[in-house]
Amino acid sequence: MEKWVRSLGVFTWWVRLIIATNIVLIYPILNSHGYDFDKQTPNSASRILQEAITVSGLKEDLAKDIGKQCEYEEICVARKIAEVLGEYSNVIAVNSRSIDERRLAKINPSIKNIYTQHGSIKTIQLDRFGRKAEWEVAKALKGFKTVIIDLRENVGGDLSRMIRVAALFIGPKKNAFIIKSHNYNESIDIPTPIYYLDNQEIILIISRKTASSAELFSILLRRYAQAKLVGEKTQGKNELLKVVPVNNRFRISLPAGEFLIFGEDISDGVLPD
C-alpha cells in the first residue's frame, strides 16, 4: 500500500511538471506570432479589408474606420466596403453547398443552341464562358467556313475562359490587351489554342445585354480575326472583378481593374460595324 501511494505521488509530480512545462513553452510561441488576445481582430473582417486595399485601392485609413465602425463584424465590413467602392462592388448571397455537392454539380453548357444553314454556315448561341467553353466551341464550329456567334445574352464571366475561346480564332498573340488596375498595368497574351479555327468568316451578333468579357471577346475577334459585328451597341462594362469569400454564406465582388485595347473604349459600349 505504501509503495502504491509513493508511486501515485511520483506520477502526480510528473503530470504537474508536464503541464507547467507546456504552459511555459506555449506562451512564448503565441507571443512570437504576435497574438494579442485583447487587440486581435477577427480574421475574416481583416482579410476582406486587406483584399479591398490591395485589389481595389481602398485607402488604409478608411479601411481602419470601416473596421472600427463595424467592430470588425465581417458582414458589416463587407457591406460598408461595397458602399464605398460603388456600383461594381456587391455583397452576394451564395448557396452554401457541401464540397461533395459542388464537385458533383452539373456543368452547365456554354452553348445554348446550334444551327446549321445551307450545309456550310454554323450558328451558335454562346450565352456564357463555362468550364468547357473552348471545347464546346471548337467541336461545334470545326470544319465550317462561315460561323455566326450569337452573344446577345452573354453578360460576360470568367476572363481566362473567354481568352481560351478567343484563342481558337486568333491563335497565339502577344500583348493582345491590357489590364489596368489602381497600381499596375499588365499586358495579356492570347495563348496557343487547343485547336485553331482558321480560314473562317466570323460574324458576331451583339446587343445591349452583351457585357464585360463578352464585349472584350467581340473586340478581340474584330481586331485580330477580322470578325464582323452586327446588332446593337453593347452595355459598356469593362470592369474586371475579383470575388472574395466573406463567409460560408456571402461573397463580395471587388473592382480589380479594367481591360483596355489600343484605340477602343469599352466603357462606352462596343458599336457594331
XYZ file of C-alpha atoms in Angstrom:
273
model
C 0.000 0.000 0.000
C 2.785 2.394 0.947
C 4.594 1.583 -2.338
C 1.376 2.312 -4.294
C 0.897 5.717 -2.597
C 4.558 6.580 -3.296
C 4.064 5.674 -6.989
C 0.938 7.787 -7.195
C 2.806 10.741 -5.715
C 5.597 10.404 -8.286
C 3.029 10.180 -11.087
C 1.250 13.321 -9.836
C 4.585 15.180 -9.683
C 5.352 14.267 -13.327
C 1.887 15.412 -14.510
C 2.376 18.792 -12.786
C 5.809 19.151 -14.377
C 4.475 18.365 -17.857
C 1.620 20.866 -17.517
C 3.947 23.575 -16.216
C 6.450 22.908 -18.985
C 3.781 23.102 -21.699
C 2.488 26.407 -20.343
C 5.996 27.827 -20.369
C 6.560 26.594 -23.948
C 3.185 27.632 -25.361
C 3.270 31.197 -24.049
C 6.417 32.298 -25.936
C 5.159 30.572 -29.121
C 1.917 32.589 -29.024
C 3.880 35.694 -28.176
C 6.309 35.185 -31.060
C 3.392 35.024 -33.554
C 2.165 38.402 -32.420
C -1.073 37.258 -30.818
C -2.687 39.899 -28.651
C -5.966 38.484 -27.430
C -7.241 41.921 -26.416
C -6.390 43.596 -29.719
C -6.598 40.725 -32.233
C -9.376 41.338 -34.814
C -11.390 38.534 -36.436
C -9.541 37.066 -39.412
C -12.422 37.323 -41.918
C -13.010 41.059 -41.467
C -9.282 41.854 -41.557
C -8.785 39.672 -44.642
C -11.648 41.367 -46.532
C -10.311 44.818 -45.680
C -6.819 43.848 -46.827
C -8.209 42.496 -50.113
C -10.071 45.772 -50.692
C -6.856 47.732 -50.061
C -4.720 45.533 -52.336
C -7.202 44.809 -55.134
C -9.351 47.947 -55.266
C -7.113 50.641 -53.786
C -9.232 51.268 -50.686
C -7.376 53.798 -48.506
C -5.876 52.281 -45.356
C -7.273 55.000 -43.069
C -10.739 54.423 -44.484
C -10.328 50.653 -44.064
C -9.456 51.167 -40.379
C -12.506 53.402 -39.916
C -14.767 50.773 -41.513
C -13.317 48.103 -39.238
C -13.931 50.188 -36.130
C -17.446 51.232 -37.178
C -18.386 47.595 -37.698
C -16.422 46.328 -34.697
C -14.784 44.002 -37.239
C -18.015 42.093 -37.905
C -17.471 40.548 -41.354
C -20.896 41.142 -42.983
C -20.986 44.754 -41.832
C -17.422 45.282 -43.094
C -18.257 43.777 -46.498
C -21.366 45.934 -46.923
C -19.519 49.125 -45.925
C -16.753 48.321 -48.460
C -19.371 47.789 -51.189
C -20.961 51.171 -50.366
C -17.613 52.951 -50.601
C -16.372 51.239 -53.798
C -19.569 51.863 -55.768
C -21.760 50.090 -58.309
C -19.400 47.270 -59.308
C -18.876 46.096 -55.729
C -21.670 43.964 -54.302
C -22.265 41.581 -51.415
C -23.782 38.416 -52.841
C -25.587 35.603 -51.021
C -24.446 32.162 -52.149
C -25.768 28.641 -51.878
C -23.608 27.010 -49.197
C -23.429 23.540 -50.710
C -21.052 20.927 -49.421
C -17.759 20.226 -51.194
C -19.141 16.939 -52.494
C -22.236 18.672 -53.872
C -20.088 21.251 -55.661
C -17.878 18.552 -57.157
C -20.889 16.655 -58.448
C -22.734 19.763 -59.634
C -23.814 19.749 -63.253
C -21.509 21.717 -65.559
C -23.864 23.990 -67.466
C -23.130 24.165 -71.192
C -21.839 27.423 -72.663
C -23.657 26.947 -75.975
C -27.431 27.090 -75.681
C -28.381 26.390 -79.300
C -26.640 25.266 -82.516
C -27.983 25.757 -86.055
C -26.659 24.737 -89.464
C -27.724 26.695 -92.551
C -27.196 25.694 -96.186
C -24.796 22.998 -95.035
C -21.854 25.401 -94.674
C -22.932 28.102 -92.189
C -22.906 27.267 -88.487
C -24.599 29.445 -85.836
C -24.090 29.004 -82.106
C -25.768 30.839 -79.251
C -22.868 31.377 -76.831
C -24.555 32.505 -73.617
C -21.629 32.100 -71.228
C -17.958 31.186 -70.898
C -18.298 27.995 -68.871
C -15.713 25.454 -67.759
C -15.680 23.623 -71.089
C -16.433 26.579 -73.369
C -13.342 26.223 -75.585
C -14.022 22.518 -76.183
C -17.705 23.132 -76.937
C -16.952 25.917 -79.417
C -14.136 24.005 -81.141
C -16.344 20.933 -81.562
C -19.352 22.919 -82.825
C -17.510 25.082 -85.372
C -14.755 22.801 -86.628
C -14.875 22.415 -90.417
C -17.257 25.325 -91.144
C -16.069 28.238 -93.263
C -18.728 30.714 -92.112
C -19.611 30.902 -88.417
C -22.101 33.100 -86.600
C -21.706 33.544 -82.836
C -24.754 34.961 -81.052
C -23.608 36.918 -77.968
C -26.862 38.769 -77.311
C -27.478 37.013 -73.978
C -23.827 36.785 -72.926
C -23.180 39.077 -69.944
C -19.536 38.042 -69.564
C -17.928 35.888 -66.920
C -14.591 34.225 -66.331
C -11.871 36.171 -68.161
C -9.431 33.274 -68.523
C -12.102 31.060 -70.121
C -13.054 33.821 -72.555
C -9.396 34.220 -73.553
C -9.127 30.492 -74.310
C -12.227 30.661 -76.538
C -10.843 33.738 -78.328
C -7.593 31.838 -78.933
C -9.491 29.359 -81.135
C -9.971 32.132 -83.720
C -6.944 34.333 -83.087
C -4.171 31.858 -82.321
C -1.324 32.935 -80.022
C -0.977 36.721 -79.793
C 1.432 38.729 -77.660
C 0.179 41.829 -75.817
C -3.386 41.416 -77.091
C -4.835 43.755 -74.455
C -4.017 45.429 -71.131
C -5.424 45.072 -67.634
C -5.121 48.387 -65.806
C -5.533 48.372 -62.022
C -5.039 51.091 -59.436
C -1.345 50.267 -59.008
C -0.128 48.449 -62.133
C -0.696 47.720 -65.833
C -0.353 44.190 -67.184
C -0.156 43.132 -70.837
C -2.164 39.978 -71.527
C -1.247 37.419 -74.194
C -3.625 35.151 -76.086
C -2.303 31.589 -75.616
C -1.880 28.802 -78.157
C -5.360 27.275 -78.668
C -6.379 23.649 -78.280
C -7.442 23.843 -81.947
C -7.110 26.651 -84.480
C -10.343 27.505 -86.325
C -8.672 29.274 -89.246
C -9.847 30.442 -92.667
C -13.301 31.349 -91.417
C -15.680 34.222 -91.988
C -16.806 35.215 -88.476
C -19.956 37.162 -87.659
C -20.753 38.181 -84.062
C -24.253 39.259 -83.023
C -24.200 41.708 -80.086
C -26.866 43.530 -78.064
C -27.387 45.861 -75.114
C -27.154 42.833 -72.801
C -23.721 41.825 -74.127
C -21.304 42.870 -71.395
C -17.914 42.607 -69.727
C -15.682 39.803 -71.056
C -18.181 39.181 -73.896
C -17.561 42.763 -75.066
C -13.813 42.203 -74.879
C -14.268 38.947 -76.833
C -16.061 40.908 -79.578
C -13.312 43.488 -79.867
C -10.530 40.906 -79.815
C -12.108 38.927 -82.656
C -12.819 42.076 -84.687
C -9.240 43.294 -84.315
C -7.274 40.062 -84.617
C -9.605 37.699 -86.556
C -11.389 40.234 -88.814
C -14.790 39.334 -87.359
C -17.804 41.430 -88.353
C -20.045 42.768 -85.565
C -23.804 43.171 -86.170
C -26.688 44.103 -83.885
C -26.838 46.791 -81.190
C -24.378 48.760 -79.103
C -23.255 46.721 -76.070
C -23.634 47.538 -72.374
C -20.224 49.129 -71.799
C -18.881 47.262 -68.789
C -15.110 46.954 -68.831
C -14.565 46.425 -65.097
C -12.599 43.368 -64.006
C -13.957 41.964 -60.729
C -12.470 39.711 -58.071
C -14.909 37.674 -55.975
C -13.763 37.261 -52.357
C -15.410 34.966 -49.767
C -16.882 36.773 -46.756
C -18.024 33.600 -45.008
C -19.881 30.419 -45.989
C -22.998 32.387 -46.924
C -21.733 35.549 -48.625
C -19.193 36.782 -51.187
C -18.119 40.302 -52.103
C -17.140 41.407 -55.604
C -14.252 43.888 -55.653
C -13.259 46.069 -58.639
C -9.818 44.802 -59.665
C -9.162 46.967 -62.712
C -10.319 47.454 -66.280
C -9.322 45.967 -69.609
C -8.102 48.154 -72.438
C -7.329 47.638 -76.113
C -5.446 50.309 -78.016
C -7.885 52.539 -79.874
C -11.008 51.042 -78.252
C -13.076 52.318 -75.308
C -15.244 49.502 -73.957
C -16.637 51.683 -71.168
C -18.858 53.452 -73.747
C -20.027 50.154 -75.226
C -18.975 48.350 -78.398
C -20.577 49.543 -81.626
C -21.491 47.153 -84.443
C -19.778 47.650 -87.820
